[in-house]
Amino acid sequence: MSDISNTEGIPLYVKIRESLRQQIASGELERGQKLPSEDELATQFGVSRMTVRQGTSDLIDDGLLYRRHGVGTFVTLPHIERDHSRLTNFFENSDKHGIHAKATILEFEVIHATPMIAQALLLESDEFVIHIKSLRQADEVMVTLHDAYIPHRLFSEMIQEELHDFDVQHLWSKFEKNGYPVKRAVQKIEARLADQELAKVMQIQAGAPILFKERTVYAEDGTPVEFTYCYNRGDMYSLTVILNR
Amino acid sequence: MSDISNTEGIPLYVKIRESLRQQIASGELERGQKLPSEDELATQFGVSRMTVRQGTSDLIDDGLLYRRHGVGTFVTLPHIERDHSRLTNFFENSDKHGIHAKATILEFEVIHATPMIAQALLLESDEFVIHIKSLRQADEVMVTLHDAYIPHRLFSEMIQEELHDFDVQHLWSKFEKNGYPVKRAVQKIEARLADQELAKVMQIQAGAPILFKERTVYAEDGTPVEFTYCYNRGDMYSLTVILNR
DNA sequence: ATTATCTAGACGTATAGATATCTATATTAT
DNA sequence: ATAATATAGATATCTATACGTCTAGATAAT
């Protein structure tokens, strides 16, 4: 043991990962620079080589490092943090950017699933779903209209709550409490125009650009927990995603 | 050694991964089903437990499996293949779906980088970039207009080629040949309206919805190799992305 | 009945090697 | 000079083993 003491129960590879991440962030390890070899790092940190690899592998997934077989491990030039393309809650995201986010629930009802929704949520076509229509504002400006559908079978106790008590901000943590932690989402994205109805609700012009998302949210085990149509104001909303080859 | 013989130079963990992937695809391993324990799999495949984990870890990244500490490894319910959100070439993608793709080069020039482009490509503001404006068709329908900018410094020999010889389809393989294999892209997506100029070029109505992408493509080492404005026909083009929490 | 504790099984972390393969460089042979 | 070859260093793959931690269920104590 040398640099890294086993304080608390934090795994060694996590400490190594964070130590390297910090060294990169601080500029101690410069862009494009070659890291010490895995053997060397193992010696420096006083761990085995496999443990070093476990740490660096995480940073490679994050896009901070890359390896060249037979050559070495290097710091990537611009740091594209994978964080920029992670699944986030509207409110989490707003918080982080210091934006005041608010949601107003327009409708809250239990209905039969449409074929489209049933297919997305893996339900029988006659099953019930909870429908929540909500309007989201960022700094008092209406940005998004959500039409969310949730399997009634999985979250029936949610409708026990009063409408004004209901907290759309913590919908996902509610899923988690019920044993379905939100893990991933598949989103189909399109450009559309606002029709009369949408324009009225969002207080924009009919024919204004709308970034339309059709999103299915899945729990850890792959259970679909939410299917949502999102209508985002085109001039107020953009989406950044990172794709790998 | 049992199931998996070391034919060729394919790593064991890759064989295990693909064997499991095939078993999942064929339904031999059912959705939601628990896999044999890691120890058992190691015995079955005649390898060590760590090798099994290397294989299953890949499938977890792909979203086909998930682990529960102290419980086991399971097959996810619907199979969201990560492939749906990987960075693909317009032509590769069309090929796979049996669509006839074609690109027409409208402009091909060397210009000074604008501040925006210079920033994205990490260039000095006076540096040269190669500008390629191209129109992409899928089954004879115009779908996308591309404005691509490439650092002249890195790929100067590309302009030696004749314009009609130039193959925009293999731009990325050209990058690769020059030592910059395409690795990742950051895309900012917006909904916009077609202006007069764009409408004319793409033969659509002014005011039609456009899915606008601002994309920076990076090589393995993080070098930006391409910055592109993409204007996609809203009614012909949608984008599917998978996000993880 | 309810609560606390034990325990078996499974994944999580970590070690200390061994061998293979790849890359860049230096050396040698032509 | 040029091309083939050797070599050193680095990552890639893999083994066998050990102990930690978590979960679910069984058992025991209250």
PDB file of C-alpha atoms (C1' of nucleotides) in Angstrom, chain B residues 11-13 46-51 68-71, chain D residues 12-24:
ATOM      1  CA  PRO B  11     -10.643 -14.762 -27.297  1.00  0.00           C
ATOM      2  CA  LEU B  12     -12.532 -17.090 -25.003  1.00  0.00           C
ATOM      3  CA  TYR B  13     -14.586 -14.302 -23.470  1.00  0.00           C
ATOM      4  CA  GLY B  46     -14.130 -24.794 -19.012  1.00  0.00           C
ATOM      5  CA  VAL B  47     -12.728 -21.381 -18.227  1.00  0.00           C
ATOM      6  CA  SER B  48     -12.123 -19.334 -15.115  1.00  0.00           C
ATOM      7  CA  ARG B  49     -14.806 -17.257 -13.507  1.00  0.00           C
ATOM      8  CA  MET B  50     -13.189 -13.949 -14.463  1.00  0.00           C
ATOM      9  CA  THR B  51     -13.361 -14.914 -18.103  1.00  0.00           C
ATOM     10  CA  ARG B  68     -28.223  -8.440  -8.946  1.00  0.00           C
ATOM     11  CA  HIS B  69     -25.594  -8.556  -6.252  1.00  0.00           C
ATOM     12  CA  GLY B  70     -25.939 -11.646  -4.142  1.00  0.00           C
ATOM     13  CA  VAL B  71     -28.724 -13.033  -6.305  1.00  0.00           C
TER      14      VAL B  71
ATOM     15  C1'  DA D  12      -4.721  -8.310 -24.237  1.00  0.00           C
ATOM     16  C1'  DT D  13      -6.181 -12.453 -22.514  1.00  0.00           C
ATOM     17  C1'  DC D  14      -6.528 -15.950 -19.040  1.00  0.00           C
ATOM     18  C1'  DT D  15      -5.918 -18.837 -14.725  1.00  0.00           C
ATOM     19  C1'  DA D  16      -6.631 -20.216  -9.962  1.00  0.00           C
ATOM     20  C1'  DT D  17      -7.614 -18.604  -5.742  1.00  0.00           C
ATOM     21  C1'  DA D  18      -9.145 -15.803  -1.827  1.00  0.00           C
ATOM     22  C1'  DC D  19     -12.000 -13.068   0.752  1.00  0.00           C
ATOM     23  C1'  DG D  20     -15.856  -9.379   1.005  1.00  0.00           C
ATOM     24  C1'  DT D  21     -20.637  -8.250   0.727  1.00  0.00           C
ATOM     25  C1'  DC D  22     -25.277  -8.793  -0.385  1.00  0.00           C
ATOM     26  C1'  DT D  23     -29.788 -11.409  -0.688  1.00  0.00           C
ATOM     27  C1'  DA D  24     -33.132 -14.616   0.397  1.00  0.00           C
TER      28       DA D  24
END
